[in-house]
Short mmCIF file of C-alpha atoms in Angstrom, two decimals:
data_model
loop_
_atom_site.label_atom_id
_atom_site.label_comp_id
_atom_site.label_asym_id
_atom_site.label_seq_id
_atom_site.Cartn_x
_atom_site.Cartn_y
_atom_site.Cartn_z
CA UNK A 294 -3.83 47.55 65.35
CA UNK A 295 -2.65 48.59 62.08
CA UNK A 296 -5.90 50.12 60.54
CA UNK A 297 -3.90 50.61 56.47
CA UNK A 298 -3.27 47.01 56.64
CA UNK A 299 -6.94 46.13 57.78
CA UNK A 300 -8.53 48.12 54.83
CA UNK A 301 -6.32 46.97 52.29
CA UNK A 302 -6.28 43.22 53.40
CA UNK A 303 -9.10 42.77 55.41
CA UNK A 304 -11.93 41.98 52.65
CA UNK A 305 -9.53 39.72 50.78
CA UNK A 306 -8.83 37.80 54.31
CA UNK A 307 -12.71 37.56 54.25
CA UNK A 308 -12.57 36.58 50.52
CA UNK A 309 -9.97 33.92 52.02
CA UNK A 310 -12.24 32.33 54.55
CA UNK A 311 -14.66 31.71 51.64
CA UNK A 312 -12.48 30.07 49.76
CA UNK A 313 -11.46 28.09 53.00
CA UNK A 314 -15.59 27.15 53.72
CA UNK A 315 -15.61 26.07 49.98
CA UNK A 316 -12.81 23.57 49.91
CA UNK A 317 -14.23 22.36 53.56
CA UNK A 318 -18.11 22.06 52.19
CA UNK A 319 -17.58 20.40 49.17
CA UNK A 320 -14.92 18.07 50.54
CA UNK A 321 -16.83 16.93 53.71
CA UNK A 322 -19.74 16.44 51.30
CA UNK A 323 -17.95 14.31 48.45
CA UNK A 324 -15.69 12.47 51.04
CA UNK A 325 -19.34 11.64 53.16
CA UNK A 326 -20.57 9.85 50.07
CA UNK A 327 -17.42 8.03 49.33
CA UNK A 328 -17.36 7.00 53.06
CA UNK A 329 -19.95 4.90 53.11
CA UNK A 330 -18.86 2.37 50.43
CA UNK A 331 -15.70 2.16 51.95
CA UNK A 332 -16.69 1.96 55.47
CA UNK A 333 -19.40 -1.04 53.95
CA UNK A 334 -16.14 -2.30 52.64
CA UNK A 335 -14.64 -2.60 55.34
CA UNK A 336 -17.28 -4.59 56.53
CA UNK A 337 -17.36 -6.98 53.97
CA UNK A 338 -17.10 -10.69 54.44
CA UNK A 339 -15.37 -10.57 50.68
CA UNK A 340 -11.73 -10.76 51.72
CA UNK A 341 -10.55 -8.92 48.36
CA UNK A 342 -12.83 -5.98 49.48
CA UNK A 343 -12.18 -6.13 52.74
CA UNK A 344 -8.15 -6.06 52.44
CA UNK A 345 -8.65 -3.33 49.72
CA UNK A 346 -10.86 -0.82 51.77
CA UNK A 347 -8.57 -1.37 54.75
CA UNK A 348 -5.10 -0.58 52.60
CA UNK A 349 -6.92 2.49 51.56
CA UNK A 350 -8.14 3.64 54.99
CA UNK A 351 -4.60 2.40 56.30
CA UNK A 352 -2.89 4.28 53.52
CA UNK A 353 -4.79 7.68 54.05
CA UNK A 354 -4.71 7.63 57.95
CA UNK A 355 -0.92 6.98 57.68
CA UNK A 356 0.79 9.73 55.55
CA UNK A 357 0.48 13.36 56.04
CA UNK A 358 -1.89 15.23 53.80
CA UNK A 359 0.41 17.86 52.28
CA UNK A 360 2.47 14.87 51.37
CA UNK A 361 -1.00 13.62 49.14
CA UNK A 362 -1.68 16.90 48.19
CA UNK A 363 1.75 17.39 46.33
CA UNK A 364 1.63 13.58 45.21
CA UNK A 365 -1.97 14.39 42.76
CA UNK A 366 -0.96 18.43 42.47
CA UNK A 367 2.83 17.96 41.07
CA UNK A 368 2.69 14.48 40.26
CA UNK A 369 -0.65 15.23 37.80
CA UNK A 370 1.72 17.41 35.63
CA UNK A 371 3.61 14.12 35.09
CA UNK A 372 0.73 12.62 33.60
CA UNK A 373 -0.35 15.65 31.32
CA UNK A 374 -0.78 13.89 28.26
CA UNK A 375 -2.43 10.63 29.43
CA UNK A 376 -4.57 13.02 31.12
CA UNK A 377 -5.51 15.70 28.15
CA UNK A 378 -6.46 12.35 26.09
CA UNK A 379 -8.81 11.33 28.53
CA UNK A 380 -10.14 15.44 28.79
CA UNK A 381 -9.57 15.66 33.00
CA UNK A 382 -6.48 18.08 32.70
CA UNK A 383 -8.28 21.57 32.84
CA UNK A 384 -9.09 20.00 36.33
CA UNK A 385 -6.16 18.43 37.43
CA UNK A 386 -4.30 21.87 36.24
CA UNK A 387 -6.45 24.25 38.88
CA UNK A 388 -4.74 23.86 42.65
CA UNK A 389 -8.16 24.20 43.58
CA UNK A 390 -9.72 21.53 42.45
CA UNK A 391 -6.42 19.23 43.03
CA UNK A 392 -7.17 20.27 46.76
CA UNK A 393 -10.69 19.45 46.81
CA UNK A 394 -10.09 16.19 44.94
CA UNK A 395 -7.07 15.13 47.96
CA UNK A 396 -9.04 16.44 50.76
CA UNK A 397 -12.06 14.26 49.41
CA UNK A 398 -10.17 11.00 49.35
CA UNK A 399 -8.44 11.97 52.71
CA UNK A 400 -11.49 12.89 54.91
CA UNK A 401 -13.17 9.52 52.94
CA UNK A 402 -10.93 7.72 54.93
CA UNK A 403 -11.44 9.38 58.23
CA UNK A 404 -15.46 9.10 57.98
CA UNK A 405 -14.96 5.53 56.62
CA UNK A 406 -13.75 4.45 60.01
CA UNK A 407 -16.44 6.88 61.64
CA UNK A 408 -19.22 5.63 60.19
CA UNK A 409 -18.23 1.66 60.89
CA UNK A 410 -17.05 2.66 64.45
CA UNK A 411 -20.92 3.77 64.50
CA UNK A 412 -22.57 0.96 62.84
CA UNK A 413 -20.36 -1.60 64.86
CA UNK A 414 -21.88 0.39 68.53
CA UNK A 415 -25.31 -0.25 67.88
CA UNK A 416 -26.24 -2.97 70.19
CA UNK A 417 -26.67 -6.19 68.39
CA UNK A 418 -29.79 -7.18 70.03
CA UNK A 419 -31.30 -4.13 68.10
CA UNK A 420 -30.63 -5.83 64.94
CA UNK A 421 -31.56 -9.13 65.98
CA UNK A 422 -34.88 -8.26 67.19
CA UNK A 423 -35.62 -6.63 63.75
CA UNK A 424 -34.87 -9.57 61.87
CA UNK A 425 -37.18 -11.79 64.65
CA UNK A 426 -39.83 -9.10 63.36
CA UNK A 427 -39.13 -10.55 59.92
CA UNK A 428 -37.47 -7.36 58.41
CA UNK A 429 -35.16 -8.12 55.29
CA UNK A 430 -31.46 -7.47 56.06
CA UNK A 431 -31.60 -5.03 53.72
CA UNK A 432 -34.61 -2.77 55.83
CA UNK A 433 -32.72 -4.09 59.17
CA UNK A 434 -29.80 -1.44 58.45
CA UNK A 435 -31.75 0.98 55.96
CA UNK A 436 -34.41 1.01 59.23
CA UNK A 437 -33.18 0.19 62.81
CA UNK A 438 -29.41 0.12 62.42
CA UNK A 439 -28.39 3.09 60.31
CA UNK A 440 -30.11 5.41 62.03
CA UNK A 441 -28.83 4.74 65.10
CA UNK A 442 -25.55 4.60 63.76
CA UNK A 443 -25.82 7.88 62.41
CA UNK A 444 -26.89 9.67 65.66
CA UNK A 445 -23.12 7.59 67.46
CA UNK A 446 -21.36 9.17 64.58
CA UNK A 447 -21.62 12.57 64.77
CA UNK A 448 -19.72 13.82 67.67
CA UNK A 449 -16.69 12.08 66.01
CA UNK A 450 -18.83 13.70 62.82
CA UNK A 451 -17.95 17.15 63.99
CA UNK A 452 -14.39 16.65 65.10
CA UNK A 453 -13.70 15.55 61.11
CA UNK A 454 -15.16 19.06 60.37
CA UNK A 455 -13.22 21.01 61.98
CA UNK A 456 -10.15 18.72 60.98
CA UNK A 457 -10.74 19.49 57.98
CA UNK A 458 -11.44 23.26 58.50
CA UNK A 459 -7.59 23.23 60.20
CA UNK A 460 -5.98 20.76 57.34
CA UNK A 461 -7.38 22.31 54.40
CA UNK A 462 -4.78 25.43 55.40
CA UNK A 463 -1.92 23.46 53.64
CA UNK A 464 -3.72 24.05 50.03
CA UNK A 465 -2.30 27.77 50.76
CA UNK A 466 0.81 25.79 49.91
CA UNK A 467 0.03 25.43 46.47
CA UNK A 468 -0.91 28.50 45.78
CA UNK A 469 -4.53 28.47 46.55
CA UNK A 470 -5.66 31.67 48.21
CA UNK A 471 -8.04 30.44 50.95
CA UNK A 472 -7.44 31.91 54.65
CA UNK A 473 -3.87 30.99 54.76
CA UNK A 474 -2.89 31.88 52.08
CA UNK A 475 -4.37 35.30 51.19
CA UNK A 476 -2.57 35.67 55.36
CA UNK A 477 0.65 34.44 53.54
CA UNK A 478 0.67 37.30 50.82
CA UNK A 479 -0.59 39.91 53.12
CA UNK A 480 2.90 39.22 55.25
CA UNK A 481 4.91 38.61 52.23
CA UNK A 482 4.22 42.08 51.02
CA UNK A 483 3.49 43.93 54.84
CA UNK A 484 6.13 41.84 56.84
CA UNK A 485 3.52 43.19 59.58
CA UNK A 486 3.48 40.01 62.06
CA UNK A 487 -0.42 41.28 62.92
CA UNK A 488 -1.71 39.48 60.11
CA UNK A 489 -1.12 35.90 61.37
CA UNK A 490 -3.07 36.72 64.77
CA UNK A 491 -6.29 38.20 62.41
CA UNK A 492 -6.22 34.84 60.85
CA UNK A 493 -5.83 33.15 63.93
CA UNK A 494 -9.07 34.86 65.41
CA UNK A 495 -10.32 34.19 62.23
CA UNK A 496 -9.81 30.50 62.19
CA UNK A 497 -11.12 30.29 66.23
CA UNK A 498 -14.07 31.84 65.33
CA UNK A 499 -14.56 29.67 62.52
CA UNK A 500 -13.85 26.46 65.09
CA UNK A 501 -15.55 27.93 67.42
CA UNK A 502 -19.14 28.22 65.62
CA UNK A 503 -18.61 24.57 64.30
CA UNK A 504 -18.24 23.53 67.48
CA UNK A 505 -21.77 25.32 68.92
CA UNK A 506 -23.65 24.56 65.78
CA UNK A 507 -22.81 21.15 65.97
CA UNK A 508 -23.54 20.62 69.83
CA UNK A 509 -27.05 22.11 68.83
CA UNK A 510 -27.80 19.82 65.97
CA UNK A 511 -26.02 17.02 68.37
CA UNK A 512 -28.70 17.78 71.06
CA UNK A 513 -31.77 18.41 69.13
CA UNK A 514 -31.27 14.93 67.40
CA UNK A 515 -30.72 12.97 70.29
CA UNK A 516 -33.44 14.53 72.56
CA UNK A 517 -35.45 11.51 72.30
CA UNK A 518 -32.52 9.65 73.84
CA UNK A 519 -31.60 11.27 76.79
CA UNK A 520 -32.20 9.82 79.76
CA UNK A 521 -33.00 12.61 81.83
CA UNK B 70 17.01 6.59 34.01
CA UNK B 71 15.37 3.81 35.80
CA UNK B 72 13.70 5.06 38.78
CA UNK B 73 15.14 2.54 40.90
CA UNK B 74 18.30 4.29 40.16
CA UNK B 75 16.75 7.67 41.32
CA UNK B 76 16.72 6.64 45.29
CA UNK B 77 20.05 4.74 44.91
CA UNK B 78 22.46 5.71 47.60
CA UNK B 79 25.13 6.48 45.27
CA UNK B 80 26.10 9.14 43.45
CA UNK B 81 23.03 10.57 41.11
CA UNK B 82 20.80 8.90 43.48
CA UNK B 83 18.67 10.76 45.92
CA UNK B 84 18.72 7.98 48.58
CA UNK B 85 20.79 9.85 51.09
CA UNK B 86 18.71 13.11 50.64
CA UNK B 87 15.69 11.12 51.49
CA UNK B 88 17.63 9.20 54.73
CA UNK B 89 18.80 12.59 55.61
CA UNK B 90 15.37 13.93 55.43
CA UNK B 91 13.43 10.80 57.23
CA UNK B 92 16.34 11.27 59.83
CA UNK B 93 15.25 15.07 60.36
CA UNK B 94 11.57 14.23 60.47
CA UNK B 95 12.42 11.81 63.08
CA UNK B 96 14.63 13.81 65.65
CA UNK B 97 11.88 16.12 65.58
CA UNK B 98 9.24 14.09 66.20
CA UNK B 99 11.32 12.62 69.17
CA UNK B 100 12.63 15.82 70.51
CA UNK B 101 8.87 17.37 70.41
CA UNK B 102 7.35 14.28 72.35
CA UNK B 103 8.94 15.11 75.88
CA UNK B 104 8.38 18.40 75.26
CA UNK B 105 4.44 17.53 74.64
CA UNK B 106 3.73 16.41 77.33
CA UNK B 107 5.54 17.78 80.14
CA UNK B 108 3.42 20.69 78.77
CA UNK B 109 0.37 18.68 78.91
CA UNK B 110 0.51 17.50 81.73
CA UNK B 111 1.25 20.73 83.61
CA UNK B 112 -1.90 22.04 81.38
CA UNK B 113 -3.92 18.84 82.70
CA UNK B 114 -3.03 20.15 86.14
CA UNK B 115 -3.65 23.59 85.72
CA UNK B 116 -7.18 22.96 84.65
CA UNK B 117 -8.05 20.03 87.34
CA UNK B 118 -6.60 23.22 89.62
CA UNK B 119 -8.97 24.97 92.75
CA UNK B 120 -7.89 28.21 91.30
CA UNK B 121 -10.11 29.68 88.72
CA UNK B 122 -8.13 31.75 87.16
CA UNK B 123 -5.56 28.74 86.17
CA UNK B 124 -8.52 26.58 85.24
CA UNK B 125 -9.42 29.37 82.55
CA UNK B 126 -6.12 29.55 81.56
CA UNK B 127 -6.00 25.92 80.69
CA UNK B 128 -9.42 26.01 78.90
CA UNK B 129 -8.33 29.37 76.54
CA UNK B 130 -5.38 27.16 75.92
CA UNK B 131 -6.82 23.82 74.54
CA UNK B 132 -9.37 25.92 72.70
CA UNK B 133 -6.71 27.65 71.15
CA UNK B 134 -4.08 25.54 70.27
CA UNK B 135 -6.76 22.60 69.31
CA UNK B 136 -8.72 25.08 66.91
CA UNK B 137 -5.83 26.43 65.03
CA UNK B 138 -5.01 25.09 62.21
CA UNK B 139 -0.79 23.67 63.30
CA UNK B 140 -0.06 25.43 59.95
CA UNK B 141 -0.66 28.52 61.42
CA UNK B 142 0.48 28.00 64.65
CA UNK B 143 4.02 26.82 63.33
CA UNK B 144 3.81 30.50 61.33
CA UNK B 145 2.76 32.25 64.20
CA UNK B 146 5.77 30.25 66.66
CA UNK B 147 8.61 30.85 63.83
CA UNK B 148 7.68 34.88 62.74
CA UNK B 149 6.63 35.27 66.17
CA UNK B 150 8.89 33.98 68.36
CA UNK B 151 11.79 35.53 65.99
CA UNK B 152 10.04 38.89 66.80
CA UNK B 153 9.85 38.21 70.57
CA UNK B 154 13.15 37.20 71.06
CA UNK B 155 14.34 40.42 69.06
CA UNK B 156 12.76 42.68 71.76
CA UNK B 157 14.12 40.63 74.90
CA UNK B 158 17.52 40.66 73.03
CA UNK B 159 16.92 44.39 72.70
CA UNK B 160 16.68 45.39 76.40
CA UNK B 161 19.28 43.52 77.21
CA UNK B 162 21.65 44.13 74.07
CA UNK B 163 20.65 46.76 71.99
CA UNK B 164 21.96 45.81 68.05
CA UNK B 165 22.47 42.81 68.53
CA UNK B 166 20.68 40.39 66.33
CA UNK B 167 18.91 37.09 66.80
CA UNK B 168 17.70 34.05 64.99
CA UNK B 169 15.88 31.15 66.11
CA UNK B 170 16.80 27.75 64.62
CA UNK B 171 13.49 26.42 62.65
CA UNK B 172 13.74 22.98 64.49
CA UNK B 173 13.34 25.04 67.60
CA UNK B 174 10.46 26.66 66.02
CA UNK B 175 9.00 23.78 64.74
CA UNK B 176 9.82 21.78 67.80
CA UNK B 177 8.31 24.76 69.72
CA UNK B 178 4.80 24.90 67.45
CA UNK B 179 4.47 20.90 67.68
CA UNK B 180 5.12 20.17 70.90
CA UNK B 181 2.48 23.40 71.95
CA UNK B 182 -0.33 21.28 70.00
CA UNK B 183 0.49 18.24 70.96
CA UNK B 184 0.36 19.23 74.35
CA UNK B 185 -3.19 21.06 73.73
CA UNK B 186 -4.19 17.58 72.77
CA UNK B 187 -2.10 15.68 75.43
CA UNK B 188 -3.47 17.69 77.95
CA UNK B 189 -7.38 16.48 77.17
CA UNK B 190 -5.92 12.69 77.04
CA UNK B 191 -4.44 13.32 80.82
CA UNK B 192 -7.71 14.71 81.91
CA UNK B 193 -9.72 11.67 80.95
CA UNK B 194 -7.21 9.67 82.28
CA UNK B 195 -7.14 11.40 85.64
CA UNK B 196 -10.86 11.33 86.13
CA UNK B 197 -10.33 7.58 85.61
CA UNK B 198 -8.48 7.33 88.72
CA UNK B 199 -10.99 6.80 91.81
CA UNK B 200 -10.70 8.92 94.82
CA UNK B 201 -9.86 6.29 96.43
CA UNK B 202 -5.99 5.87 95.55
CA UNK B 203 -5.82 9.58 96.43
CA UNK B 204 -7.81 8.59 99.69
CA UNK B 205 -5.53 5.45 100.76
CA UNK B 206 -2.35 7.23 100.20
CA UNK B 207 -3.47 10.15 102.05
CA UNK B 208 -4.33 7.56 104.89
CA UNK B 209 -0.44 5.57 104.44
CA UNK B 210 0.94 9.07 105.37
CA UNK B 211 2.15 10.30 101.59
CA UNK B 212 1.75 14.14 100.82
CA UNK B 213 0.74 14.68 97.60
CA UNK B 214 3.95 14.84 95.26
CA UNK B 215 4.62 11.90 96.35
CA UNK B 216 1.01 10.67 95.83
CA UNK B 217 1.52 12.07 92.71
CA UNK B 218 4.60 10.35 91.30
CA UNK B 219 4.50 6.71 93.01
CA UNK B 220 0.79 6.08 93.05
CA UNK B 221 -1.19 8.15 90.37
CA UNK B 222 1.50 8.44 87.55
CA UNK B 223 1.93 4.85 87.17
CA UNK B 224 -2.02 4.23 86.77
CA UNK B 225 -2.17 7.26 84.93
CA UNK B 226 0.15 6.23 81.94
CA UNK B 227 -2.02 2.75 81.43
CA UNK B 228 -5.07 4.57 80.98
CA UNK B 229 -3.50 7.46 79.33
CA UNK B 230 -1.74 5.31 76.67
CA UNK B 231 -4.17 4.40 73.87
CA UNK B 232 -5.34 8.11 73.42
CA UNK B 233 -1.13 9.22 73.63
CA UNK B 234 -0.56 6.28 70.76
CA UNK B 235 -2.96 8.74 68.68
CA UNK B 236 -1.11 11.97 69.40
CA UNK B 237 2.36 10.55 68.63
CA UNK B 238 0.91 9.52 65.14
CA UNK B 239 -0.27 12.77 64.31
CA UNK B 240 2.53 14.69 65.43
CA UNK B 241 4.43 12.00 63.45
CA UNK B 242 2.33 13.47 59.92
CA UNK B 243 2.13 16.87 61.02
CA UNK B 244 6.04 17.40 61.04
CA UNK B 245 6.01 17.58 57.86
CA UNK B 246 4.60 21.09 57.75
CA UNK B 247 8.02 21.73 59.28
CA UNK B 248 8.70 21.87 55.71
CA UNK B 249 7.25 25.62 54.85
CA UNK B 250 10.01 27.09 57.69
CA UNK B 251 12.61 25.58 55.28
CA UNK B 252 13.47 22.72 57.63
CA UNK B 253 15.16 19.95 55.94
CA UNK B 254 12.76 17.11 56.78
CA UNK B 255 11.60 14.38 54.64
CA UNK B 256 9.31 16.52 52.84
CA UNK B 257 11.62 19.50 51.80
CA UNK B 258 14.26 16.85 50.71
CA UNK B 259 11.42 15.45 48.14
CA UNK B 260 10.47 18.44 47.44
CA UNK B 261 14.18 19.01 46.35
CA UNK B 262 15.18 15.86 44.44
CA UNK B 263 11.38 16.41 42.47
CA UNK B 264 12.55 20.06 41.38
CA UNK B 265 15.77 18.12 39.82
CA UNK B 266 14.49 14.78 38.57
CA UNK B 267 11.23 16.21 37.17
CA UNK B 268 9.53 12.82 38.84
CA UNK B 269 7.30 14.31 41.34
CA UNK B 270 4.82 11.49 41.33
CA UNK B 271 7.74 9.08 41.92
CA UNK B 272 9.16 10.82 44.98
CA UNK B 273 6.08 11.79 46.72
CA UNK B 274 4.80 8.34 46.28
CA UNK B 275 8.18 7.16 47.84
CA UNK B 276 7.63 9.82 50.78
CA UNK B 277 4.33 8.64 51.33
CA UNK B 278 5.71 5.18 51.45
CA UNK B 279 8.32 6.05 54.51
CA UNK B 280 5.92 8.05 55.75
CA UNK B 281 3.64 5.17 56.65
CA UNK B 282 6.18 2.58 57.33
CA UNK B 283 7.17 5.17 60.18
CA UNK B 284 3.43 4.67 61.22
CA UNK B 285 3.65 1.32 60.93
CA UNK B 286 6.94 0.61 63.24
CA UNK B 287 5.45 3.26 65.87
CA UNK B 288 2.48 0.96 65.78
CA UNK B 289 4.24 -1.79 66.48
CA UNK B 290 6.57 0.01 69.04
CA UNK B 291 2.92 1.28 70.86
CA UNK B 292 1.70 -2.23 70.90
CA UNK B 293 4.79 -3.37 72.99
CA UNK B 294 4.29 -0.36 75.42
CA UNK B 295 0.93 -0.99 75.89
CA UNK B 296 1.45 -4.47 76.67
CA UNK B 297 4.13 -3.51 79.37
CA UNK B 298 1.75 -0.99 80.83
CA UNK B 299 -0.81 -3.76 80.74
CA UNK B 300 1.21 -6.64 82.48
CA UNK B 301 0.49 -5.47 85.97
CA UNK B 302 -3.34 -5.65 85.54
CA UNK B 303 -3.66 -8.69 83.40
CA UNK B 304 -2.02 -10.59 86.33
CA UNK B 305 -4.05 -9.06 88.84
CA UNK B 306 -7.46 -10.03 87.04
#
C-alpha cells in the first residue's frame, strides 16, 4: 500500500466516483423516460412506428458504445456551425454532457426492450378480465397491466444499472474525469500499477451495493406476490 | 472529396485501413471465444464442486469479473500482466526484458469476462439437466468423464446456446475497447483515418455500420447453430 499515492489521489478517485454516479443517475433517468415511447413503439400496430422503434433498438443493441460515444463527441465538432445557429454547441462542446446525451439514447434502447419484455409477460387473461370489468384500454394498462409489468421488469431493471455503472467507464476516454479516468491520470503521472486495483475495489463496491439495494427494493415490492 | 471516395480501396482511400481493422476485431473475437469458455466451463464446474473452498473461488470470480467494468479489467490484464511477467522473467533471467503482445492482453481480459459470464450460462444449463441422465449412465456402467463428454455435453450445448448467442455479441462490441491498448482493431483504424480526413462523423458512422452488420451475420450464423442443436429434439417430439 502506497500511503503518498493514497493522500494525493485518493479524494480525487472519490471525486471520480461522483462524477461516475452522475453520468449513471441522470442517464438511467433520461434513458427510463425515453424507454417507454419506444418500447410502446415497438408495440405499435403502425408499421412505420413499429419498423422505426425496432431499427433504433436494433441499431443501439448492435454497435459498441464507445463507437456512439465518439460518433456524437467528434462527429458534433463537424457540425459546429449548424449547431451554434441553432444555440446547442456549449453542450455538444462539454465531453460530459456528450456522454450523458450517448449513454441516454444507449440505455433507452436496452430498457425499451425491458420494459416490452415486461408488458408482453403479464398474463393475458389479466387484461382480458379488466376489459370484461368494462375498464377503458387506456385504464386496462395505466391500472392492471403496467403495474405488473413494472414489478417483471426490474430484475432485468437492475442488471441495466449496473451496465451502465461498468459502460459509462469509456467516457474516461474522452477526457471526462469520472472513476476511470481520474485512475487513468493517477497512473499516467505515478506509473504505480496499485491504482487500477483501488478502482477496481472501488467499482465492486459500487456493483456490489447496487446489487443489495436492488434485491431489497426487489423483495419489498413483490412481498405481496410470493407464494410462500 | 466525395466521401464515397474516402473508404475507396485505392490509394487516398481508407478502405483497406478499415478491412484491416474489421479483420483485427474479428480474429480477436474468434481467438477469445475458445478461450471463454473453456474457462467457463471449468468455472461452472468449480462452483457446482463438493469442495467449498473451490465453490468460493468460483463465486469471488463471477462477482468479480461480472462487476468490473471490461475497461478496467483490460487495464488491469495489459499493465498487470506486463508487470507479472517481468517478475517471473526476473527469477528466472535477471535483465532480461519482456513485453506482452496487446492481442494477448486483450484476448486475455475478454476471454476472462466472457468466461465470468459463460460460466453463469453453463450453470443454468447444467441444473437443466435431470438427475436422471447422470443416474442412467451411472447404471449403463460409464464413469463420469465419460458421462461427462458423451451424455451431458451434448444436452448441455442445446440448452446452453441461446444465453452463449448473447455473450458472443457482447464480446463482439466490447473488443473494441481493445482500442485504448493501441490494438489495431476497427476502432483505432477509424480513429486514425478521422485524425487525417477531419470526417469523424463519416467514419464512425461507417464503423458503426460494420459493426452491426457483424451482429447481424453472427445472428444469422447463431440461428443455423441453434437449429442444428435443435434437430435432435424436434424429431423426437
Amino acid at each position: 500500500m502506497n500511503w503518498e499515492l493514497l493522500q494525493n489521489y485518493g479524494p480525487r478517485m472519490l471525486s471520480g466516483l461522483i462524477v461516475t454516479l452522475q453520468l449513471v443517475v441522470i442517464s438511467i433517468s433520461l434513458g427510463a423516460l425515453l424507454a417507454v415511447p419506444i418500447a410502446l413503439g415497438r408495440m405499435s400496430k403502425n408499421r412505420v412506428i413499429g419498423g422505426l422503434s425496432f431499427a433504433y433498438v436494433y441499431a443501439m443493441r448492435g454497435t459498441p458504445l464507445l463507437a456512439q460515444l465518439f460518433l456524437v463527441y467528434y462527429g458534433a465538432g463537424q457540425f459546429r456551425a449548424e449547431l451554434q445557429s441553432i444555440g446547442l454547441w456549449w453542450l455538444f462542446r462539454d465531453a460530459f454532457f456528450c456522454c450523458v446525451f450517448t449513454f441516454t439514447l444507449n440505455t433507452a434502447a436496452y430498457q425499451a426492450e425491458i420494459l416490452r419484455g415486461a408488458i408482453l409477460s403479464v398474463p393475458r387473461g389479466q387484461s382480458e378480465a379488466a376489459m370484461s370489468l368494462g375498464l377503458t384500454p387506456r385504464s386496462v394498462f395505466r391500472m392492471v397491466v403496467a403495474p405488473q409489468a413494472l414489478l417483471l421488469a426490474l430484475r432485468p431493471l437492475g442488471n441495466e444499472i449496473i451496465l451502465m455503472i461498468k459502460g459509462s467507464s469509456v467516457a474516461a476516454i474522452v477526457t471526462v474525469f469520472d472513476l476511470m479516468g481520474v485512475t487513468r491520470l493517477a497512473y499516467s503521472r505515478s506509473f504505480d500499477f496499485q491504482v487500477y486495483l483501488w478502482a477496481a475495489v472501488l467499482y465492486l463496491a459500487l456493483v456490489e451495493i447496487i446489487r443489495r439495494v436492488w434485491d431489497m427494493l426487489e423483495r419489498r415490492l413483490t412481498r405481496h406476490v410470493r407464494q410462500h | 472529396m466525395d466521401l464515397i471516395d474516402l473508404i475507396s480501396f485505392g490509394p487516398g482511400g481508407w478502405g483497406n485501413a478499415l478491412a484491416a481493422g474489421t479483420w483485427l476485431t474479428i480474429r480477436l473475437a474468434v481467438a477469445t471465444l475458445p478461450f471463454g469458455l473453456v474457462l467457463g466451463l471449468a468455472i461452472a464446474q468449480s462452483k457446482r464442486s463438493n469442495s467449498r473452498l473451490l465453490r468460493a473461488f468460483g463465486n469471488l470470480y463471477t462477482t468479480v469479473f461480472r462487476g468490473l467494468p471490461e475497461l478496467l479489467t483490460i487495464f488491469i490484464v495489459y499493465f498487470g500482466g506486463q508487470i507479472l511477467l517481468q517478475k517471473l522473467v526476473n527469477l528466472v533471467a535477471p535483465g532480461q526484458t519482456v513485453a506482452i503482445s496487446g492481442f494477448v492482453s486483450g484476448m486475455v481480459a475478454l476471454g476472462v469476462v466472457f468466461s465470468a459470464y459463460a460460466s453463469e450460462v453453463f450453470l443454468g444449463a447444467f441444473n437443466g439437466i435431470g438427475r436422471g441422465q447422470w443416474e442412467a449412465s451411472k447404471a449403463l456402467g460409464l464413469r463420469p468423464f465419460p458421462t461427462l463428454r458423451l451424455v451431458i455435453l451434448p444436452q448441455l450445448i442445446r440448452l446452453a446456446l441461446p444465453g452463449l448467442a448473447n455473450l458472443w455479441l457482447i464480446l463482439l462490441k466490447d473488443t473494441s475497447l481493445v482500442s485504448v491498448i493501441a490494438l489495431d482493431d476497427l476502432m483505432r483504424m477509424t480513429g486514425i483515418a478521422v485524425r487525417v480526413t477531419k470526417q469523424p462523423f463519416f467514419f464512425f458512422g461507417v464503423a458503426c455500420l460494420i459493426y452491426l452488420a457483424m451482429s447481424m451475420i453472427s445472428s444469422i450464423g447463431i440461428t443455423a447453430i441453434e437449429r442444428r442443436a435443435e434437430r435432435g429434439h424436434r424429431r423426437a417430439a
